[in-house]
PDB file of C-alpha atoms in Angstrom:
ATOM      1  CA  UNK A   1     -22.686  16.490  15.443  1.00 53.00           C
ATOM      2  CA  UNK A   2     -20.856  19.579  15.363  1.00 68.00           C
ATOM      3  CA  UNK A   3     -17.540  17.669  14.018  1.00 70.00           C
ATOM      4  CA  UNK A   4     -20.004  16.222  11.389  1.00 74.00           C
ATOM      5  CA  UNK A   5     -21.095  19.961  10.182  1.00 80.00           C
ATOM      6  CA  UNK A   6     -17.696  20.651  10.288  1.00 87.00           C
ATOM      7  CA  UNK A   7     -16.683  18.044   7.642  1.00 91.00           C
ATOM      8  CA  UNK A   8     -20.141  19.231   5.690  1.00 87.00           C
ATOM      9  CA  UNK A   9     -19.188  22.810   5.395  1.00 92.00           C
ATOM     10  CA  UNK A  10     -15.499  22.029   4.835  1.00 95.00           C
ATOM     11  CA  UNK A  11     -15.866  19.439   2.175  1.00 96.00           C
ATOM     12  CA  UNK A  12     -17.477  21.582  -0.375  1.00 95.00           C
ATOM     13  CA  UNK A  13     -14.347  23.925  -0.281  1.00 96.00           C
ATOM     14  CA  UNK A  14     -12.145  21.200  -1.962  1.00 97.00           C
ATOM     15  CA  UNK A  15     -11.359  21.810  -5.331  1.00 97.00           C
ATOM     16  CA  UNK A  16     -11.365  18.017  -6.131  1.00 98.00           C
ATOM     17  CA  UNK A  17     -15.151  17.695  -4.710  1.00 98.00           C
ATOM     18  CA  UNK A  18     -18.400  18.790  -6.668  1.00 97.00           C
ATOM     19  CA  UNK A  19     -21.955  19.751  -5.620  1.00 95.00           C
ATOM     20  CA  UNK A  20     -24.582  22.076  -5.788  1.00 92.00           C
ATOM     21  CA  UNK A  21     -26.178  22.365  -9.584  1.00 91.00           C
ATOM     22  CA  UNK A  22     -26.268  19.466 -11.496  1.00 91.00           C
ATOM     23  CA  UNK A  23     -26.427  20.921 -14.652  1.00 85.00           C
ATOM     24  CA  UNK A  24     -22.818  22.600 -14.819  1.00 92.00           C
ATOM     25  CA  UNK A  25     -20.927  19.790 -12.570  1.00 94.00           C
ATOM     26  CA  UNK A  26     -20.012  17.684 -15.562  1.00 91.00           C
ATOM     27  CA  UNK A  27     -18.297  20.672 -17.053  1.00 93.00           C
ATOM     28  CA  UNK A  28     -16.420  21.268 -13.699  1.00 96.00           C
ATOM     29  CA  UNK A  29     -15.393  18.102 -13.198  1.00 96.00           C
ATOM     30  CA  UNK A  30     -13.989  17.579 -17.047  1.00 94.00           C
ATOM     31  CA  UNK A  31     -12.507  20.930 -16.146  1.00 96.00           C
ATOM     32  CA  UNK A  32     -10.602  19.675 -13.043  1.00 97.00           C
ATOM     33  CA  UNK A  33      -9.139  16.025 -14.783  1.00 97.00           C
ATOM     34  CA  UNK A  34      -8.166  18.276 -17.829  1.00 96.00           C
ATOM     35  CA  UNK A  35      -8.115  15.003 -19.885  1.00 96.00           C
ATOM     36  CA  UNK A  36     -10.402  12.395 -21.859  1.00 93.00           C
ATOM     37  CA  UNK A  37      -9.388   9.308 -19.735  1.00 95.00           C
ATOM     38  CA  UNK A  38     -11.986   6.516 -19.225  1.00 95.00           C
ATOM     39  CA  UNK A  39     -14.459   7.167 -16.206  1.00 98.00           C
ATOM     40  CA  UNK A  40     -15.204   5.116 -13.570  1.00 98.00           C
ATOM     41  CA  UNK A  41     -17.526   5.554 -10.406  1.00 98.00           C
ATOM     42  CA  UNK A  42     -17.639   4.785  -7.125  1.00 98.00           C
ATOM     43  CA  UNK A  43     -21.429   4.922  -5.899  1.00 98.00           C
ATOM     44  CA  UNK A  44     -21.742   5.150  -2.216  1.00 97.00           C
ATOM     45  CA  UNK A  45     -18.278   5.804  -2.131  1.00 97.00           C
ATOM     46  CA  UNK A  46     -18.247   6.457   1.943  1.00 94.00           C
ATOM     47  CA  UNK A  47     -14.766   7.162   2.539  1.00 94.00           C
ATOM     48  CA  UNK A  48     -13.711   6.299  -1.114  1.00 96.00           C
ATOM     49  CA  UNK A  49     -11.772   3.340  -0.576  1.00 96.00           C
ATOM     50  CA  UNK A  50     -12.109   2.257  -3.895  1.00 97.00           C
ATOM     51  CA  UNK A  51     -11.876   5.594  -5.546  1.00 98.00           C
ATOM     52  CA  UNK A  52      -8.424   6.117  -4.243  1.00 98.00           C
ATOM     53  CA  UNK A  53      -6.841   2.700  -4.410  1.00 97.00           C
ATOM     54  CA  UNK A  54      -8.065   2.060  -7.761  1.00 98.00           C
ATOM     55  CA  UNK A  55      -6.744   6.045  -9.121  1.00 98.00           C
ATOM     56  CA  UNK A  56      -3.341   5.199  -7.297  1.00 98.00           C
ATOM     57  CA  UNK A  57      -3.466   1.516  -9.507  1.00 97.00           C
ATOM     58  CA  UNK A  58      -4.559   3.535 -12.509  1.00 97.00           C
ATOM     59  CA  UNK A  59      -3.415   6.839 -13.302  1.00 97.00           C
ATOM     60  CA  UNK A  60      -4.767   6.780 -16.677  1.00 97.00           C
ATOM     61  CA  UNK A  61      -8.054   6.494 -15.400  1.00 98.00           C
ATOM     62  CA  UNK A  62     -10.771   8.844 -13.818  1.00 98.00           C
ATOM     63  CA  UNK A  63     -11.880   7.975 -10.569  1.00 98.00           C
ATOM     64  CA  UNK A  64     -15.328   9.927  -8.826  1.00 98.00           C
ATOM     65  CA  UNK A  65     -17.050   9.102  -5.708  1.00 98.00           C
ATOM     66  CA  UNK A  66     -20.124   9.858  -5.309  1.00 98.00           C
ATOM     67  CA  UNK A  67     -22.505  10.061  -2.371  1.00 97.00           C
ATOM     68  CA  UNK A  68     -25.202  12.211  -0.613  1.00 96.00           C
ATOM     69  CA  UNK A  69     -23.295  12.873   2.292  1.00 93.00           C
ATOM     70  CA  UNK A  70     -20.553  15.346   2.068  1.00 93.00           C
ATOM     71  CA  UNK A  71     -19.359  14.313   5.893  1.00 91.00           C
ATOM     72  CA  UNK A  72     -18.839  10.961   4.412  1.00 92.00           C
ATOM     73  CA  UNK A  73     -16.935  12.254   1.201  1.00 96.00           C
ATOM     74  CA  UNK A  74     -14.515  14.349   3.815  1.00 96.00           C
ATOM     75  CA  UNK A  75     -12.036  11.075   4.689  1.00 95.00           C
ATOM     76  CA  UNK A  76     -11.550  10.337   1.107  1.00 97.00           C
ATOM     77  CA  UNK A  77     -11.443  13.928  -0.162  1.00 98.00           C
ATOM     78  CA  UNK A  78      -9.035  15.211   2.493  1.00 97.00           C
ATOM     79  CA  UNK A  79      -6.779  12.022   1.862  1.00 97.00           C
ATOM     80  CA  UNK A  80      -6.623  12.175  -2.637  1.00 98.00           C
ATOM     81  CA  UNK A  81      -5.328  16.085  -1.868  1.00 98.00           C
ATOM     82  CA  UNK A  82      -2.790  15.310   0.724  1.00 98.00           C
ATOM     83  CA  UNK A  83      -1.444  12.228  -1.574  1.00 98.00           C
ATOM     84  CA  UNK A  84      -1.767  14.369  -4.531  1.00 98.00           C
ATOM     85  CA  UNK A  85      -3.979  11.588  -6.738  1.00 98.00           C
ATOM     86  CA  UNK A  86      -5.129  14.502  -9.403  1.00 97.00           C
ATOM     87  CA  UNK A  87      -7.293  12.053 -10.883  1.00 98.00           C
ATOM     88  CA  UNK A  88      -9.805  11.529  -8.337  1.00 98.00           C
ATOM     89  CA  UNK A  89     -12.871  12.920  -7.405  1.00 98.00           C
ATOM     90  CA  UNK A  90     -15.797  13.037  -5.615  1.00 98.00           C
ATOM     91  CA  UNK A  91     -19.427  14.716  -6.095  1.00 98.00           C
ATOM     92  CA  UNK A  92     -22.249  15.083  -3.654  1.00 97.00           C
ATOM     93  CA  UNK A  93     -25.646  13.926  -4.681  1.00 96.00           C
ATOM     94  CA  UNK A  94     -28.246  11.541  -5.202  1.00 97.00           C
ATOM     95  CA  UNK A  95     -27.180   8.201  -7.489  1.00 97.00           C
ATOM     96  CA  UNK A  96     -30.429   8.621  -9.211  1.00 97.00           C
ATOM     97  CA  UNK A  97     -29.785  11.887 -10.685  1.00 96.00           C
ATOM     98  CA  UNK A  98     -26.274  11.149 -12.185  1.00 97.00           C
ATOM     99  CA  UNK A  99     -28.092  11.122 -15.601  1.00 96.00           C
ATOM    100  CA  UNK A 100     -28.291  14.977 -15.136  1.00 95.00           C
ATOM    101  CA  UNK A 101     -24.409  15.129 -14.275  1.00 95.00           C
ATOM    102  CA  UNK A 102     -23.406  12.731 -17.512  1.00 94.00           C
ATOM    103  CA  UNK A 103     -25.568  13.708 -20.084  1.00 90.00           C
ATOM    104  CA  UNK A 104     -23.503  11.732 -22.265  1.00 92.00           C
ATOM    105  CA  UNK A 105     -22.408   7.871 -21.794  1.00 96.00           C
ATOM    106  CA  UNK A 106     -18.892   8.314 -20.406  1.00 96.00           C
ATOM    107  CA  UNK A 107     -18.839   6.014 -17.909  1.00 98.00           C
ATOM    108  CA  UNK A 108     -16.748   2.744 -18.348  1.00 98.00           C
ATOM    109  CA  UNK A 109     -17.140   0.951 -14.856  1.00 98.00           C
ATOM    110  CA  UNK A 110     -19.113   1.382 -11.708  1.00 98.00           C
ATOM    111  CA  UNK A 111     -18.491  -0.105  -8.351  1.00 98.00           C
ATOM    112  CA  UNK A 112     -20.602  -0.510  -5.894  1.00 98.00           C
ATOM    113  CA  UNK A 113     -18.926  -1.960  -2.400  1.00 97.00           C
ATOM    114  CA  UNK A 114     -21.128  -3.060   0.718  1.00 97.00           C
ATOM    115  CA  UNK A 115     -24.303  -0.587  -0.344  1.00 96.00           C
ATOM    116  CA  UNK A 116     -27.156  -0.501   2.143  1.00 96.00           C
ATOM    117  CA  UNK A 117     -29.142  -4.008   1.560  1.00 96.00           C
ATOM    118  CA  UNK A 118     -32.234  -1.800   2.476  1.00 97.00           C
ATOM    119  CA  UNK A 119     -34.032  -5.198   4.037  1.00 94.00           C
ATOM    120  CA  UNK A 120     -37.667  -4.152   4.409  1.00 93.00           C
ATOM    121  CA  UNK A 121     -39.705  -4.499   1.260  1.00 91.00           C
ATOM    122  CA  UNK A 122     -40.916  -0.807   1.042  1.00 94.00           C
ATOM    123  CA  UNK A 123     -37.672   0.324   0.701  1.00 96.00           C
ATOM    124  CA  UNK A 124     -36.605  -1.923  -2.144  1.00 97.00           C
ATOM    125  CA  UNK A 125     -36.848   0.225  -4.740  1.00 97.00           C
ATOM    126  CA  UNK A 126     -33.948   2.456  -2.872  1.00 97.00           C
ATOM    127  CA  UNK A 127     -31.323  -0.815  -3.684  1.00 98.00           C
ATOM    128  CA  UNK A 128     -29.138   0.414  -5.628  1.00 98.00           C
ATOM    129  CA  UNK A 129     -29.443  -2.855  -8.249  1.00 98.00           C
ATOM    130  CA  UNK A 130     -33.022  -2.267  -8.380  1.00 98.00           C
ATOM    131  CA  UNK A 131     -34.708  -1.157 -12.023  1.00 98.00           C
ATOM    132  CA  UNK A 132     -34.830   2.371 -11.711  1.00 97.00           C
ATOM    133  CA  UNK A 133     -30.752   2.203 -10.866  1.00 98.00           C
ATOM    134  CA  UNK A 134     -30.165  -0.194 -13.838  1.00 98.00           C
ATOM    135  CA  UNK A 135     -32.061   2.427 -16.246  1.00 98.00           C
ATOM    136  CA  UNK A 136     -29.783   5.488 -14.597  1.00 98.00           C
ATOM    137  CA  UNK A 137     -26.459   3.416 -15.151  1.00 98.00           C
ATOM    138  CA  UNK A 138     -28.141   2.724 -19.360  1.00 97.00           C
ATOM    139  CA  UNK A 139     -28.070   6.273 -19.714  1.00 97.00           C
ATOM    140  CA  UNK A 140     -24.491   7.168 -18.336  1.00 97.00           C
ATOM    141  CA  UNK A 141     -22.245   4.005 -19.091  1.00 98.00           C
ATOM    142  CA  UNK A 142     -20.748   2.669 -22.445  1.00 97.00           C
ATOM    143  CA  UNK A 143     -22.310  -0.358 -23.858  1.00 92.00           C
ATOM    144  CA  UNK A 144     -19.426  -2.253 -22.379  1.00 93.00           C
ATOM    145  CA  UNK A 145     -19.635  -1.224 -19.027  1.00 97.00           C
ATOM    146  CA  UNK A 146     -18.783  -3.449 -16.111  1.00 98.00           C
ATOM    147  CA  UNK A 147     -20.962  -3.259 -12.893  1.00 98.00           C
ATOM    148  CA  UNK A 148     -19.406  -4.818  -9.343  1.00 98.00           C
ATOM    149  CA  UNK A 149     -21.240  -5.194  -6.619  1.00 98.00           C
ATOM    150  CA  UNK A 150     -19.804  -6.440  -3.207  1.00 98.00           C
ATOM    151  CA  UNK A 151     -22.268  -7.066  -0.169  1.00 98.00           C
ATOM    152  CA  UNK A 152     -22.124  -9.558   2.606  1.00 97.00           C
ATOM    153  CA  UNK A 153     -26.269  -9.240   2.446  1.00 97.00           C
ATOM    154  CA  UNK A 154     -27.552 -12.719   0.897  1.00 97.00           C
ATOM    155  CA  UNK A 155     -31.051 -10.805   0.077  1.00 97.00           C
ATOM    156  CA  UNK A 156     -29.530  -8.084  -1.875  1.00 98.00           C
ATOM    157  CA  UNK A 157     -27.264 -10.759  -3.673  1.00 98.00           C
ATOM    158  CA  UNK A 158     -30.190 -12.827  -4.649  1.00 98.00           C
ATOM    159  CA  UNK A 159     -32.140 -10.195  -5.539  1.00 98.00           C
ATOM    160  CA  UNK A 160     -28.930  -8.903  -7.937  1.00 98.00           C
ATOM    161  CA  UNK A 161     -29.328 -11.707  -9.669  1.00 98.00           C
ATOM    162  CA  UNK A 162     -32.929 -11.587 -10.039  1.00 98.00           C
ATOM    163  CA  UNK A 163     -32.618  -8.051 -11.920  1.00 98.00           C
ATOM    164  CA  UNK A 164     -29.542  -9.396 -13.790  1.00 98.00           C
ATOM    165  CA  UNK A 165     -31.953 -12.133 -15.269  1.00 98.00           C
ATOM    166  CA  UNK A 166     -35.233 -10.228 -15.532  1.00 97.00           C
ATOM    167  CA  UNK A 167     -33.692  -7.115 -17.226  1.00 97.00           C
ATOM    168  CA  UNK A 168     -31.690  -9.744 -19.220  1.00 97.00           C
ATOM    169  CA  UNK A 169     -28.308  -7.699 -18.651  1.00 98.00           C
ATOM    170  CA  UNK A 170     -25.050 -10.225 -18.720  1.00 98.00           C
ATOM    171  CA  UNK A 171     -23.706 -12.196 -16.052  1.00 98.00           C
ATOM    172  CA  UNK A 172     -19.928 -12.119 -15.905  1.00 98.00           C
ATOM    173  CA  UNK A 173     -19.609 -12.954 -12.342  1.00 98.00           C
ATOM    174  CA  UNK A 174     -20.846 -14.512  -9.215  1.00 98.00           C
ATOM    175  CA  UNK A 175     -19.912 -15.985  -5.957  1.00 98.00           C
ATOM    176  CA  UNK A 176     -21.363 -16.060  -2.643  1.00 98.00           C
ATOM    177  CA  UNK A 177     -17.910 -16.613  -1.054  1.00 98.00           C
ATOM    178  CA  UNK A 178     -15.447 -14.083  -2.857  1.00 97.00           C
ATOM    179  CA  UNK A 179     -12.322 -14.876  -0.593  1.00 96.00           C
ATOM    180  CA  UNK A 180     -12.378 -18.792  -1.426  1.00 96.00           C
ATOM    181  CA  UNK A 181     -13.366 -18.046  -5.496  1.00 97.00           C
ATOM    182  CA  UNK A 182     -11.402 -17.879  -8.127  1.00 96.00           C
ATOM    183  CA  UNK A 183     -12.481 -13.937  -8.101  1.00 96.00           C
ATOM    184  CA  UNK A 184     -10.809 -13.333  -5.393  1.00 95.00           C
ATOM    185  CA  UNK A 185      -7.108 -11.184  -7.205  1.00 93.00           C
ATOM    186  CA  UNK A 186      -6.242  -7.751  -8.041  1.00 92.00           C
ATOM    187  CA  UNK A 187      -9.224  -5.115  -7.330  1.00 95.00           C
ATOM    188  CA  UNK A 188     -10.914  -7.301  -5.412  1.00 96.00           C
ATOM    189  CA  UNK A 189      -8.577  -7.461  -2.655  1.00 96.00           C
ATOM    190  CA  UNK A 190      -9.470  -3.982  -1.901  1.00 96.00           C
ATOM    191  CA  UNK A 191     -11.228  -3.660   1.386  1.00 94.00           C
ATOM    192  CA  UNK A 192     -13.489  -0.936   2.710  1.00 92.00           C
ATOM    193  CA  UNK A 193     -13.987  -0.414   6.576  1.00 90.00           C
ATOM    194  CA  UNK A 194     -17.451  -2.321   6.465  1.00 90.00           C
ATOM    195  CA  UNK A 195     -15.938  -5.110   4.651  1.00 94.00           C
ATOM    196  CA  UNK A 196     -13.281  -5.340   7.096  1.00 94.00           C
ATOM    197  CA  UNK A 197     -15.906  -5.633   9.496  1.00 93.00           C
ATOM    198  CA  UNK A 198     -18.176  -8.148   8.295  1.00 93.00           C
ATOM    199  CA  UNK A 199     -15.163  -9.928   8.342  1.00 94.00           C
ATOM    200  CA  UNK A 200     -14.390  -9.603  11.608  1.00 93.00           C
ATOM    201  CA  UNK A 201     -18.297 -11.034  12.189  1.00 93.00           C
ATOM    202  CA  UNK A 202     -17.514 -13.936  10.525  1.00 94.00           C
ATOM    203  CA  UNK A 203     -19.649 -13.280   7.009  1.00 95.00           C
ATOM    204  CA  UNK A 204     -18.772 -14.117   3.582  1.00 96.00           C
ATOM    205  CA  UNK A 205     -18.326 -11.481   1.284  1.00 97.00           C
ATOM    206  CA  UNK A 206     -20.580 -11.625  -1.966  1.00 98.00           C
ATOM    207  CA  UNK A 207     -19.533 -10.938  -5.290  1.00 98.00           C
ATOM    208  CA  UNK A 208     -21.455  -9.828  -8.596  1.00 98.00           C
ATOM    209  CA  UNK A 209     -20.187  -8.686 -11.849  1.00 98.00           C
ATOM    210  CA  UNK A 210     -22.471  -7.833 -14.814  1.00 98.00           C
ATOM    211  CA  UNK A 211     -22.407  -5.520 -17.867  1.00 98.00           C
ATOM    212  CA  UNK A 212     -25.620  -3.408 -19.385  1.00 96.00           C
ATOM    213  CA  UNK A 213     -25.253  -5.565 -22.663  1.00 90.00           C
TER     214      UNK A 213
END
């Protein structure tokens, strides 16, 4: 625990991590790139995985990771300064409040690897497909915008798809067995420790790609 307060109080001395009011981190952040390259988020970023292999890929792009938990930021913060990958980033807060960060749509792409499935049905509305996420990403992202979603969860797959067709956004892609898909190239190939895992267990990954229009 005290390693994990560590990391806390640490993280939020990096220059390429953001927190604290919501209202002035969009200005800090365009402030740190220094440019007017496409954005692209991580959500639940974790460790940042994606945010850091997909900056190193494309270095005309902006990369930001964003979750709640600055401990979990730490890995992927520490590593994008010691590699020197000046156009990554991370902020600490909520998902559902990202409308206050881009007040603007700026956003060309969002990933979303191995989210919590949140199983029990009180907690659905905490998915981060669900409605009230879908309405936050409409407010942030370009009308083109491409959503991913990776999960080895079958519920949270199906239920994807449900939203996709009720909230009649587009399909691009789907599989329920990424690594034996066509799908399965490039980005994709990019593996975060719970992926890796699930793996290991024997589960297929999942795959879902959609835009807002």
């Amino acid at each position: 625990m005290r390693r994990k307060g560590r990391k806390q109080k640490e993280v939020r001395t990096f220059p390429n991590v953001f927190h604290g009011n919501l209202e002035t981190i969009s200005e800090s952040v365009q402030k740190y790139f220094n440019n007017n390259q496409p954005v692209v988020l991580e959500l639940g970023c974790g460790n940042g995985e994606y945010t850091l292999e997909l900056a190193q890929k494309y270095p005309d792009k902006n990369f930001i990771g964003v979750d709640v938990k600055g401990s979990r930021i730490w890995t992927g913060a520490k590593k994008a300064l010691n590699l020197s990958i000046i156009n990554a980033a991370f902020i600490i807060t909520y998902i559902d409040r990202l409308f206050l960060v881009f007040k603007n749509p700026v956003v060309e792409e969002i990933w979303i690897p191995f989210p919590n499935p949140f199983p029990l049905r009180k907690s659905i509305k905490q998915r981060l497909v669900h409605k009230r996420f879908i309405d936050v990403y409409r407010k942030i992202c370009l009308p083109k915008a491409r959503i991913h979603l990776k999960t080895d969860d079958e519920t949270l797959y199906n239920y994807a798809l449900k939203v996709i067709e009720e909230e009649n956004l587009k399909l691009i892609a789907a599989t329920d067995d990424l690594y034996n898909s066509e799908f399965y190239k490039d980005e994709l190939k990019i593996q975060t420790k719970y992926e890796i895992q699930h793996l290991h267990d024997g589960k297929k990954i999942k795959y879902i790609c959609f835009s807002l229009t």
